PDB file of N, CA and C in Angstrom:
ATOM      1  N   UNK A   1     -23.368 -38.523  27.011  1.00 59.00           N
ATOM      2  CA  UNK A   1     -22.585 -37.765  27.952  1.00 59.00           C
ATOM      3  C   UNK A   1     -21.409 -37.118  27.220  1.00 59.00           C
ATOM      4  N   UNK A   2     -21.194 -35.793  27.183  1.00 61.00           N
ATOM      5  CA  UNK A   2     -19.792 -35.303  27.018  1.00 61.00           C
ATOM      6  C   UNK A   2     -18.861 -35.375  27.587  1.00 61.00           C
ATOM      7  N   UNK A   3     -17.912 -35.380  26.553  1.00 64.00           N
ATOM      8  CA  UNK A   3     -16.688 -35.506  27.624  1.00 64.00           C
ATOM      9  C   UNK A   3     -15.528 -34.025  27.587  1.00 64.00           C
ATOM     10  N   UNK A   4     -14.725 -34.017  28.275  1.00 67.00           N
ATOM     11  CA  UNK A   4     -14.580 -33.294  28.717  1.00 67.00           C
ATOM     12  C   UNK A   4     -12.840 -32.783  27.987  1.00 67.00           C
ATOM     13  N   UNK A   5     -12.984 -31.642  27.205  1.00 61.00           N
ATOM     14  CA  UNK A   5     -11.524 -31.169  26.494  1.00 61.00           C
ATOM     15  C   UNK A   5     -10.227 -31.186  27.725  1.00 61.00           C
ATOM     16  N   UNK A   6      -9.405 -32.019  26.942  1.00 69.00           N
ATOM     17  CA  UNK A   6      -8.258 -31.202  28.075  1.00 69.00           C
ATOM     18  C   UNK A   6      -7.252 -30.064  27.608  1.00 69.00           C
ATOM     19  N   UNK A   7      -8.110 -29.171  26.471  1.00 70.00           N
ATOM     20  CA  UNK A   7      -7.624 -27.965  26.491  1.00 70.00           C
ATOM     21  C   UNK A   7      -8.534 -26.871  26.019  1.00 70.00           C
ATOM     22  N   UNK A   8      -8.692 -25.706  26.423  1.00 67.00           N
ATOM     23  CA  UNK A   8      -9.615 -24.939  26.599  1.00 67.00           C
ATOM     24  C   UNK A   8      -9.544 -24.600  25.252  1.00 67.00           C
ATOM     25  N   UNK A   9     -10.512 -24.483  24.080  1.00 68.00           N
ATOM     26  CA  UNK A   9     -10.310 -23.347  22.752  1.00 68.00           C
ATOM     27  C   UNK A   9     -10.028 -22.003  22.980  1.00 68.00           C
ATOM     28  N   UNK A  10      -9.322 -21.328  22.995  1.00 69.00           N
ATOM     29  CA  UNK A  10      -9.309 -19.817  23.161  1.00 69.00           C
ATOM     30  C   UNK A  10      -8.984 -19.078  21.853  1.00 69.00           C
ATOM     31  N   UNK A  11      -9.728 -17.443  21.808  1.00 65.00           N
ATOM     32  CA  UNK A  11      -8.723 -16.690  20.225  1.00 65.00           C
ATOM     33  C   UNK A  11      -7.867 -16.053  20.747  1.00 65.00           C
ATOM     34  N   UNK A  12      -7.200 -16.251  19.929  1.00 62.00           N
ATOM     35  CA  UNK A  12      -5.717 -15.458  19.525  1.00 62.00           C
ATOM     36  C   UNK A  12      -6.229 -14.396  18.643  1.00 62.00           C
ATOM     37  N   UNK A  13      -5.029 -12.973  19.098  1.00 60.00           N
ATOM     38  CA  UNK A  13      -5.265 -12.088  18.227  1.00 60.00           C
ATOM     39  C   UNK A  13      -4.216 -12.427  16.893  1.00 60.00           C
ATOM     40  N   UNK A  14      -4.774 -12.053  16.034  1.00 52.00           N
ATOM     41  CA  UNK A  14      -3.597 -11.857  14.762  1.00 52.00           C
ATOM     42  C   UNK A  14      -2.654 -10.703  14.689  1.00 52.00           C
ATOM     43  N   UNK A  15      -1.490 -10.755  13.997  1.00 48.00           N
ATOM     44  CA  UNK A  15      -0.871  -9.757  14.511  1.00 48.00           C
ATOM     45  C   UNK A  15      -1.713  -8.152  13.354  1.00 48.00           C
ATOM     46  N   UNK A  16      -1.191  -7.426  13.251  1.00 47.00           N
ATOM     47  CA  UNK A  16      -1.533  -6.327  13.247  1.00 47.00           C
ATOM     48  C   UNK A  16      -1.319  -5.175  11.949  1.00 47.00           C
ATOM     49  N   UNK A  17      -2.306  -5.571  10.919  1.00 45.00           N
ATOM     50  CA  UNK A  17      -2.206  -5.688   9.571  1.00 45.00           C
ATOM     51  C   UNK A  17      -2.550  -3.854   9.267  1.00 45.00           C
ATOM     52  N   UNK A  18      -1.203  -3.452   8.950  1.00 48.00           N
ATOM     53  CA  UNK A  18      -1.792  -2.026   8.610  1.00 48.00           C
ATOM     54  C   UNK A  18      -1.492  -1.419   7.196  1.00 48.00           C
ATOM     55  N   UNK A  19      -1.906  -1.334   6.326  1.00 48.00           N
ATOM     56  CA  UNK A  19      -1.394  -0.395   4.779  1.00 48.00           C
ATOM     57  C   UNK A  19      -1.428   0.907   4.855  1.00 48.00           C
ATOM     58  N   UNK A  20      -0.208   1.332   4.450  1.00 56.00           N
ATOM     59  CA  UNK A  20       0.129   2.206   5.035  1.00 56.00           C
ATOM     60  C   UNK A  20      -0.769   3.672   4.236  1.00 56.00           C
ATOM     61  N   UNK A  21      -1.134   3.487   3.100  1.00 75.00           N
ATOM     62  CA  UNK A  21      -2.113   4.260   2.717  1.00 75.00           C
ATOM     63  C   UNK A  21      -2.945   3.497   1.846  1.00 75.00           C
ATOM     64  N   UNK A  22      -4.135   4.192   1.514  1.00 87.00           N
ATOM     65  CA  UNK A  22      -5.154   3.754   0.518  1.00 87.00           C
ATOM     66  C   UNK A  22      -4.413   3.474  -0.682  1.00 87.00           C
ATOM     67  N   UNK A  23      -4.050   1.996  -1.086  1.00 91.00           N
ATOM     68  CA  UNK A  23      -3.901   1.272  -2.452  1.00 91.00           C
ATOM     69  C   UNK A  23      -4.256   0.621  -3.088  1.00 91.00           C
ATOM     70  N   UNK A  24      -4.806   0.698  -4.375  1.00 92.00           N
ATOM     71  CA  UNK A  24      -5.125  -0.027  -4.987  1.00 92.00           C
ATOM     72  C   UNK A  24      -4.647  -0.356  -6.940  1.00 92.00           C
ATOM     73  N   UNK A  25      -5.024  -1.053  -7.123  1.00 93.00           N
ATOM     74  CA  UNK A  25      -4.347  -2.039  -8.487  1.00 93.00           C
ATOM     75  C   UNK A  25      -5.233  -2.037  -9.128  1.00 93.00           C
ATOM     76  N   UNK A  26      -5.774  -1.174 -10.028  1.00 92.00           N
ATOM     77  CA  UNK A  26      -6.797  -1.795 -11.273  1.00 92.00           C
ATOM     78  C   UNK A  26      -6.651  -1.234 -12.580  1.00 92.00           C
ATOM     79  N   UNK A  27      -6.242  -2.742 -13.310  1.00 92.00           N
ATOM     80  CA  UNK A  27      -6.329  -2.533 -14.940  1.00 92.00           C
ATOM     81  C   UNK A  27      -4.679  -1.719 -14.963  1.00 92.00           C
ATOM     82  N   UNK A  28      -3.809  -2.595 -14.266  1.00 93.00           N
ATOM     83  CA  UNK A  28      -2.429  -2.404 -14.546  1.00 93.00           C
ATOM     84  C   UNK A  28      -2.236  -0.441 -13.849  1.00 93.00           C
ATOM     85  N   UNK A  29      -2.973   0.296 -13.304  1.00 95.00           N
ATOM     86  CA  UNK A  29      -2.675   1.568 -12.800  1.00 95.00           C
ATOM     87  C   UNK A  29      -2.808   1.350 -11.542  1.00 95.00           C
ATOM     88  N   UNK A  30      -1.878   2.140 -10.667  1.00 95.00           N
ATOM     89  CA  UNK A  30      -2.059   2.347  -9.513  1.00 95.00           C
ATOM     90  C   UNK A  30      -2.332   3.374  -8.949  1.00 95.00           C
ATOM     91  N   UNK A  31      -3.269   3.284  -7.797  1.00 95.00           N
ATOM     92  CA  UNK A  31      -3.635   4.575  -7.064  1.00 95.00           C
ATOM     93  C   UNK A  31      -3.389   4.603  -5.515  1.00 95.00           C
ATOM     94  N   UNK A  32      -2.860   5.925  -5.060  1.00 92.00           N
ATOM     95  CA  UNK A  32      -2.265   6.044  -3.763  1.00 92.00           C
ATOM     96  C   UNK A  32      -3.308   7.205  -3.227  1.00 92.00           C
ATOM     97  N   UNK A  33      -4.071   7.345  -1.974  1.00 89.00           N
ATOM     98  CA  UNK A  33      -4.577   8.304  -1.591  1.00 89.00           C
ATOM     99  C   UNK A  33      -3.822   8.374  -0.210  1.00 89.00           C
ATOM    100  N   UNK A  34      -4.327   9.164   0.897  1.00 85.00           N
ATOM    101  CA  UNK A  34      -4.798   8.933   2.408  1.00 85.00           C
ATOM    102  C   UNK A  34      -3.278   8.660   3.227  1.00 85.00           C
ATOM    103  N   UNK A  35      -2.136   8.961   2.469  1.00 87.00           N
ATOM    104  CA  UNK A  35      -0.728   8.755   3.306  1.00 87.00           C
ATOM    105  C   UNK A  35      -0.902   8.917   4.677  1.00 87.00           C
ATOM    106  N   UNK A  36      -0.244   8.537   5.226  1.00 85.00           N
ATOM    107  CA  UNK A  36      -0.027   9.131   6.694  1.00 85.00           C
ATOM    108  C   UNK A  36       1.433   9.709   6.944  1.00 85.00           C
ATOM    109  N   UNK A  37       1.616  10.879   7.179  1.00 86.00           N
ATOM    110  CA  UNK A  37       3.348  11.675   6.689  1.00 86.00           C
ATOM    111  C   UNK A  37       3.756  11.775   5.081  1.00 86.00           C
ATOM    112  N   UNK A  38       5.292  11.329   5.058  1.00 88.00           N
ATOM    113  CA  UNK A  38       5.546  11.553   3.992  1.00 88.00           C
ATOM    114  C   UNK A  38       5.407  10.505   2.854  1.00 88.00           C
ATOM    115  N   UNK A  39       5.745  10.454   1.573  1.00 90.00           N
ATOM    116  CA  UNK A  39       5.332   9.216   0.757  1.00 90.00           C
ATOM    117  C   UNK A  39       6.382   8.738   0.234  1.00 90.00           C
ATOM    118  N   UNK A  40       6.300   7.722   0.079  1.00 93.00           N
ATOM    119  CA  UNK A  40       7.384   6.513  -0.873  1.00 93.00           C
ATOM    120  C   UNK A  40       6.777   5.418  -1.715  1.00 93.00           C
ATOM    121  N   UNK A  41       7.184   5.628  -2.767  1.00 94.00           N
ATOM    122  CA  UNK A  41       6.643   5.356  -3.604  1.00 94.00           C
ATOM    123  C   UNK A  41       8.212   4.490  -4.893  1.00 94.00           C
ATOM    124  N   UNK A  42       8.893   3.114  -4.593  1.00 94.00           N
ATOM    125  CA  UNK A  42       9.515   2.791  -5.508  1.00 94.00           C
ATOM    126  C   UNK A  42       9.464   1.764  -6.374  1.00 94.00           C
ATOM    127  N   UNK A  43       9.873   1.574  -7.072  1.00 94.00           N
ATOM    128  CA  UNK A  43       9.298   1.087  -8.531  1.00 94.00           C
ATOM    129  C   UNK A  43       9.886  -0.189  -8.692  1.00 94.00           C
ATOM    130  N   UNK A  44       9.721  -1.850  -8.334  1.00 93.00           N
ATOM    131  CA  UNK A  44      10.068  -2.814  -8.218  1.00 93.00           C
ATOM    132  C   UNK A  44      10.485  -3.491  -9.609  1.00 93.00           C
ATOM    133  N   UNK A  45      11.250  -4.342  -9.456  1.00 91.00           N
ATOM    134  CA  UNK A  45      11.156  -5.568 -11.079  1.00 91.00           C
ATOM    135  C   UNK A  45       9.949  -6.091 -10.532  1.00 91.00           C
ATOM    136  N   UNK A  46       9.386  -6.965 -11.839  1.00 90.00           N
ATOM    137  CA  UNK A  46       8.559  -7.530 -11.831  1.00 90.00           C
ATOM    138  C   UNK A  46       7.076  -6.551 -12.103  1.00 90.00           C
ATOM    139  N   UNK A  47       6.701  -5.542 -11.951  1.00 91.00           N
ATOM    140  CA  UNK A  47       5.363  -5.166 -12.046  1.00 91.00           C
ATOM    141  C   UNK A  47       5.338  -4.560 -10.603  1.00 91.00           C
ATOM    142  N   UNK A  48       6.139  -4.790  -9.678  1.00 93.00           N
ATOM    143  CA  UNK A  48       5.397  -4.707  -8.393  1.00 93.00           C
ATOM    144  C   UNK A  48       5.949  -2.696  -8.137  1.00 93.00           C
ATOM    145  N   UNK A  49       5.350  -2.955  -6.588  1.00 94.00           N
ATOM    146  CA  UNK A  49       5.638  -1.453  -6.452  1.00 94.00           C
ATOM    147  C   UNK A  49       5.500  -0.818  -4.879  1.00 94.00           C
ATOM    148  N   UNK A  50       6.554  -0.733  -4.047  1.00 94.00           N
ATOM    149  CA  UNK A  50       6.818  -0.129  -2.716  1.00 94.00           C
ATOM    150  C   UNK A  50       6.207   0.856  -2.060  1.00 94.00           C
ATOM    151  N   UNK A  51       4.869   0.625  -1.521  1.00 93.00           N
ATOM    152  CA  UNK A  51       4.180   2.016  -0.937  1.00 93.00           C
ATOM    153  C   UNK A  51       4.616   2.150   0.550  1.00 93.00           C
ATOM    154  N   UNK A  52       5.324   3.173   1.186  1.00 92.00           N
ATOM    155  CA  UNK A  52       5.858   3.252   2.381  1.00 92.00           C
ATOM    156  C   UNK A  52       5.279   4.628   2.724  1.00 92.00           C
ATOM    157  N   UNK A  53       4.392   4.970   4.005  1.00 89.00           N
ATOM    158  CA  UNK A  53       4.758   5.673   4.848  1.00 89.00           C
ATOM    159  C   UNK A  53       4.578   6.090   5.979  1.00 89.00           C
ATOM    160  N   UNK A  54       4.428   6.888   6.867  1.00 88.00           N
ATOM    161  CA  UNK A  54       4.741   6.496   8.437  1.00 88.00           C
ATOM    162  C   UNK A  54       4.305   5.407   9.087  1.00 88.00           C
ATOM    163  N   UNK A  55       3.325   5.052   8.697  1.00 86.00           N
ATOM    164  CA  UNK A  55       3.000   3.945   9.381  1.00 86.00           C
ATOM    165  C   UNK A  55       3.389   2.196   9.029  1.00 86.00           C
ATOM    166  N   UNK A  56       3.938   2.404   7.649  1.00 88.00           N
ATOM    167  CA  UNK A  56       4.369   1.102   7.359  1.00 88.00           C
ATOM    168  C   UNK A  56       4.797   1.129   5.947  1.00 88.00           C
ATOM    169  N   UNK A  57       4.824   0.178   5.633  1.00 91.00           N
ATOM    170  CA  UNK A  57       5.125   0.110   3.618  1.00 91.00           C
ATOM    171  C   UNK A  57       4.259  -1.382   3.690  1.00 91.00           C
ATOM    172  N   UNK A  58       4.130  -1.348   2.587  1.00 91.00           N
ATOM    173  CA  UNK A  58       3.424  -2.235   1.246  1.00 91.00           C
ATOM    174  C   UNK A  58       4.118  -2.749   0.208  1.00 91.00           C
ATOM    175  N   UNK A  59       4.078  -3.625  -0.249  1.00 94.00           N
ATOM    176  CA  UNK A  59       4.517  -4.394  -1.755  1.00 94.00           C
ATOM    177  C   UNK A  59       3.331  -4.678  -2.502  1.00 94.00           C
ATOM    178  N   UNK A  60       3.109  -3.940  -3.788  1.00 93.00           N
ATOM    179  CA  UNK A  60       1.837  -4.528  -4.387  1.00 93.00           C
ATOM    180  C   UNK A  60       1.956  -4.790  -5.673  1.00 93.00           C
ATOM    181  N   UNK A  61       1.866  -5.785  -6.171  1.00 93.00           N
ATOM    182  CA  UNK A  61       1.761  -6.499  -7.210  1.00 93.00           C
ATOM    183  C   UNK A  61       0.684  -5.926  -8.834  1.00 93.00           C
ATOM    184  N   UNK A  62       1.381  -6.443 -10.021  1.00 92.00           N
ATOM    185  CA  UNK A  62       0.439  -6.237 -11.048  1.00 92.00           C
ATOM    186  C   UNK A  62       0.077  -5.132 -11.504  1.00 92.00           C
ATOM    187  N   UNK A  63       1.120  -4.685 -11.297  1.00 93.00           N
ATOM    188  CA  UNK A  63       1.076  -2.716 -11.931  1.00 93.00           C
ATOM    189  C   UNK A  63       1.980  -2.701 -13.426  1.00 93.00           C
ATOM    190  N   UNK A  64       1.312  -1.817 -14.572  1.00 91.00           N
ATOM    191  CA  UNK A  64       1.491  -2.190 -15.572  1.00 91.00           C
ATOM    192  C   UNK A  64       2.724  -1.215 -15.787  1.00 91.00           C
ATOM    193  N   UNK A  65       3.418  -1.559 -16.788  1.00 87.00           N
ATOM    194  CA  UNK A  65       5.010  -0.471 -17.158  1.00 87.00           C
ATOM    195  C   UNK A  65       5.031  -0.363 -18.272  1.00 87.00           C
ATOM    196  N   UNK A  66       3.809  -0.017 -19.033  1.00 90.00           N
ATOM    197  CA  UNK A  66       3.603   0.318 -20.509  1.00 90.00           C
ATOM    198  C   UNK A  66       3.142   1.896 -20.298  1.00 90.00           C
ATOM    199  N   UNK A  67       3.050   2.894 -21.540  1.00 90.00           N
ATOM    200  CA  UNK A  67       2.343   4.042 -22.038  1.00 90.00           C
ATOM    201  C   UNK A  67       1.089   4.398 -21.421  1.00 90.00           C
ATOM    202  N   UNK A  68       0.663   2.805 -21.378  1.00 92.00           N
ATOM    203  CA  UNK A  68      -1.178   2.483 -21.358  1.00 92.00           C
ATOM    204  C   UNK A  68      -1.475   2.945 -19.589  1.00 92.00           C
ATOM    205  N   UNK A  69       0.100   3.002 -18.857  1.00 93.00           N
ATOM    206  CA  UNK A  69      -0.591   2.539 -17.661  1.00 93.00           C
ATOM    207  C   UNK A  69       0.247   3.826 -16.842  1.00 93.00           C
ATOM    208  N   UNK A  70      -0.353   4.209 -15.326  1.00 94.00           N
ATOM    209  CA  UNK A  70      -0.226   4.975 -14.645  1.00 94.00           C
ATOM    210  C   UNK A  70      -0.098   5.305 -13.459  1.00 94.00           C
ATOM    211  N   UNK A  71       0.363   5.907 -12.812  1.00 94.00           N
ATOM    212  CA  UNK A  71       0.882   6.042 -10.798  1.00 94.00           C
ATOM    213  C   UNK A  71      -0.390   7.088 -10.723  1.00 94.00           C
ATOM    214  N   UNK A  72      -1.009   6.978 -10.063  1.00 95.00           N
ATOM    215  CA  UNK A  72      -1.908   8.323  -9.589  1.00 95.00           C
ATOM    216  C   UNK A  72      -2.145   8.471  -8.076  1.00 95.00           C
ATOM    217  N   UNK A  73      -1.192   9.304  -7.730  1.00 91.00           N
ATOM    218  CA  UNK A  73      -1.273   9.764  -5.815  1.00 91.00           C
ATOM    219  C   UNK A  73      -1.970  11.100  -6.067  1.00 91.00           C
ATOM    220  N   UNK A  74      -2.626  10.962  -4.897  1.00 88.00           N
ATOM    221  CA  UNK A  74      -3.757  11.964  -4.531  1.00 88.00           C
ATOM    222  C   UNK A  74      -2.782  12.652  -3.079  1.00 88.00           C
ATOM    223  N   UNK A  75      -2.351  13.201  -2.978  1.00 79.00           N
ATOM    224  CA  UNK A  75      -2.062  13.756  -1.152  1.00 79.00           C
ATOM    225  C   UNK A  75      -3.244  14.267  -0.439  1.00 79.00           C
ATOM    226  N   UNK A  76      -2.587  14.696   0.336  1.00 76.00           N
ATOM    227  CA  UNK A  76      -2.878  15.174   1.480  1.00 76.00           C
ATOM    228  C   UNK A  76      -2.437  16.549   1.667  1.00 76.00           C
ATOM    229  N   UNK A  77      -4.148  17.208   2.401  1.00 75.00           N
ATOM    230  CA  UNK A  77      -3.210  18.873   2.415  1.00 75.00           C
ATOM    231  C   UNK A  77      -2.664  19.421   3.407  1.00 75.00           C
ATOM    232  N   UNK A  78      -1.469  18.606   4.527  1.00 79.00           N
ATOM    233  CA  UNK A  78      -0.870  18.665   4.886  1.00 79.00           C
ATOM    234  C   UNK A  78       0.700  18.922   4.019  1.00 79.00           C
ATOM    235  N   UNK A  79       1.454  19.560   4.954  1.00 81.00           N
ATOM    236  CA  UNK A  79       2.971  19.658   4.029  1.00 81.00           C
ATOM    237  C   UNK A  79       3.893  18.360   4.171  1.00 81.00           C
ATOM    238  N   UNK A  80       3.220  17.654   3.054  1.00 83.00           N
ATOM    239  CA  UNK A  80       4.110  15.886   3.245  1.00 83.00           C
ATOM    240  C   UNK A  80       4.764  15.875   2.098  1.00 83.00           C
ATOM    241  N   UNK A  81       5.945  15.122   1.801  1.00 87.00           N
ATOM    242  CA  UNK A  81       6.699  15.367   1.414  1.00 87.00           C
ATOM    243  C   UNK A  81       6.270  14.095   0.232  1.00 87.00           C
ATOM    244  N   UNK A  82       5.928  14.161  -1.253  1.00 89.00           N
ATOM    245  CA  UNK A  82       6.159  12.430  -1.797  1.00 89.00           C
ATOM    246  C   UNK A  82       7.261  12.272  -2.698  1.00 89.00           C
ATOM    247  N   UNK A  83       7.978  10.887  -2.580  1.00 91.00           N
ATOM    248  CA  UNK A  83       9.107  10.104  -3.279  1.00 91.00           C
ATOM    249  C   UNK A  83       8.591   9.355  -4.482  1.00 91.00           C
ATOM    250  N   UNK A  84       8.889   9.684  -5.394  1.00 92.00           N
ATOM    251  CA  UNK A  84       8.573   8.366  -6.302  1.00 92.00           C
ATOM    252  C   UNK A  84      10.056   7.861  -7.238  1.00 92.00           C
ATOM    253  N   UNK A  85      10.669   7.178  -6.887  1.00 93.00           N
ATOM    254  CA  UNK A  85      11.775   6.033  -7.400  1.00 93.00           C
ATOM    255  C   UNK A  85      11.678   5.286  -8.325  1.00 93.00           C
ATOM    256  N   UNK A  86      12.258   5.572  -9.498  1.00 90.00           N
ATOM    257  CA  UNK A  86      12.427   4.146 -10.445  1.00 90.00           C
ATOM    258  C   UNK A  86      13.902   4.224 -10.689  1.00 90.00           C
ATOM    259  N   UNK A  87      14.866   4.424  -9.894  1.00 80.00           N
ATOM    260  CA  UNK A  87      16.678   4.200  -9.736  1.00 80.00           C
ATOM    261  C   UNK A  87      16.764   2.860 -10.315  1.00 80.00           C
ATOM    262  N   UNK A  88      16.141   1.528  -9.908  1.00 83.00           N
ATOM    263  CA  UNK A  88      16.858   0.622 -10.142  1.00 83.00           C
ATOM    264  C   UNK A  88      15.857  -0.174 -11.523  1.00 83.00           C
ATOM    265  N   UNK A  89      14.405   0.350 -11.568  1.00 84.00           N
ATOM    266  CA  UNK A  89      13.935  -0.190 -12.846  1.00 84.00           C
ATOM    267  C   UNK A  89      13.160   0.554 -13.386  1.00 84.00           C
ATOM    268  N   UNK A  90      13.653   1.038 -14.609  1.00 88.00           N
ATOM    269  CA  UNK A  90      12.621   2.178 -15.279  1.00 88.00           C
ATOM    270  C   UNK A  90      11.341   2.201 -15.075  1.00 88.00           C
ATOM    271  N   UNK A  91      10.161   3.214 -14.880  1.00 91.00           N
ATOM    272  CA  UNK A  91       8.602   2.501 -15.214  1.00 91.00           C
ATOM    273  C   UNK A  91       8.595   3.819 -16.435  1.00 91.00           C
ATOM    274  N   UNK A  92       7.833   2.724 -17.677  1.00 91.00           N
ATOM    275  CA  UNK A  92       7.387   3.537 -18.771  1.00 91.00           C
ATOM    276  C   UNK A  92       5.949   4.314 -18.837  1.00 91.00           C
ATOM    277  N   UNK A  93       5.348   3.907 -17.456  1.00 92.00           N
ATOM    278  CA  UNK A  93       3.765   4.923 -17.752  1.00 92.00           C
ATOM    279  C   UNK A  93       4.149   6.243 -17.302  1.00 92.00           C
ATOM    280  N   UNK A  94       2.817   7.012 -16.993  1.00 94.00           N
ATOM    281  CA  UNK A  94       2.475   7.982 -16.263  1.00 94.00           C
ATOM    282  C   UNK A  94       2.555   8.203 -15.052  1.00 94.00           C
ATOM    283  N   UNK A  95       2.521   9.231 -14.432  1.00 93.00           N
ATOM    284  CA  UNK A  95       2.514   9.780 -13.136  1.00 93.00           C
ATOM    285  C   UNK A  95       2.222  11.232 -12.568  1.00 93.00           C
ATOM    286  N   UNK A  96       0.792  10.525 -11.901  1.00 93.00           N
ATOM    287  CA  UNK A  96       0.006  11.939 -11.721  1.00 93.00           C
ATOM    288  C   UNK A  96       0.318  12.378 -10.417  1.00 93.00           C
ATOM    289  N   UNK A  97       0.443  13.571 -10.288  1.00 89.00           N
ATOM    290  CA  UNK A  97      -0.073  13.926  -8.556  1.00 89.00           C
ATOM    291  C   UNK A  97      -0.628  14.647  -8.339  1.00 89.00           C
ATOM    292  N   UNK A  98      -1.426  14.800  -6.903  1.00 86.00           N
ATOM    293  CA  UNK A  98      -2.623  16.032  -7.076  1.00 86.00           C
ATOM    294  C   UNK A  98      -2.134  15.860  -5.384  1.00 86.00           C
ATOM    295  N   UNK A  99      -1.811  17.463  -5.371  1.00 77.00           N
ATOM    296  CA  UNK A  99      -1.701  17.731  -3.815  1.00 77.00           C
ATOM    297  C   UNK A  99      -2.248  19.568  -3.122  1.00 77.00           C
ATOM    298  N   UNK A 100      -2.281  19.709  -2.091  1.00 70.00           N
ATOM    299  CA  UNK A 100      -2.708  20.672  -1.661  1.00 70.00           C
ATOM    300  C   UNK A 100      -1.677  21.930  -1.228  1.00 70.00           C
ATOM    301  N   UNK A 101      -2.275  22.726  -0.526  1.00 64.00           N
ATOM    302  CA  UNK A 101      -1.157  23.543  -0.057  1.00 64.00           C
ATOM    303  C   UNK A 101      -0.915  23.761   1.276  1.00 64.00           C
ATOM    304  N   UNK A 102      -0.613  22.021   1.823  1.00 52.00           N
ATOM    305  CA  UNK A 102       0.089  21.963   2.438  1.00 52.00           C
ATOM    306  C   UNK A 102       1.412  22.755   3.547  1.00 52.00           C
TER     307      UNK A 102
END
């Protein structure tokens, strides 16, 4: 015979996980596509690196700050505006951008 829960299992939603554009980390370069508005883009201690825009920001880890290594944003051909910041910590790679005419 079963017996009987005295509390119902129910799901819960999780809250509401959004990146704010296409990012990704490989082999110490980073790549930004698919913004939504304008871009932000600043340059953390540690390796890491601030992707913000309209819809949210990001912190992403393991981005390289040598010669060897590189930022590559792709835009959008909308007229969006992108930021890229290293005020408070130099980055020594590259930095590409490829945008439209917006």
């Amino acid at each position: 015979m079963r017996s009987r829960y005295a509390i119902r299992p129910q799901l819960m939603p999780l809250e509401q996980r959004c990146v704010p554009a296409r990012v990704a980390v490989l082999s110490g370069n980073l790549y930004i596509r698919d913004q939504v508005g304008g871009l932000s883009v600043n340059n953390l201690p540690g390796g890491r690196m601030r992707v913000s825009d309209l819809t949210g920001s990001v912190v992403v880890s393991g981005v390289g700050n040598t010669a060897n290594n590189a930022v590559f944003i792709l835009g959008t051909s909308r007229n969006d505006a992108i930021f890229f910041s290293s005020a408070t910590t130099p980055y020594g790679g590259s930095l590409y951008f490829s945008g439209s005419n917006g």
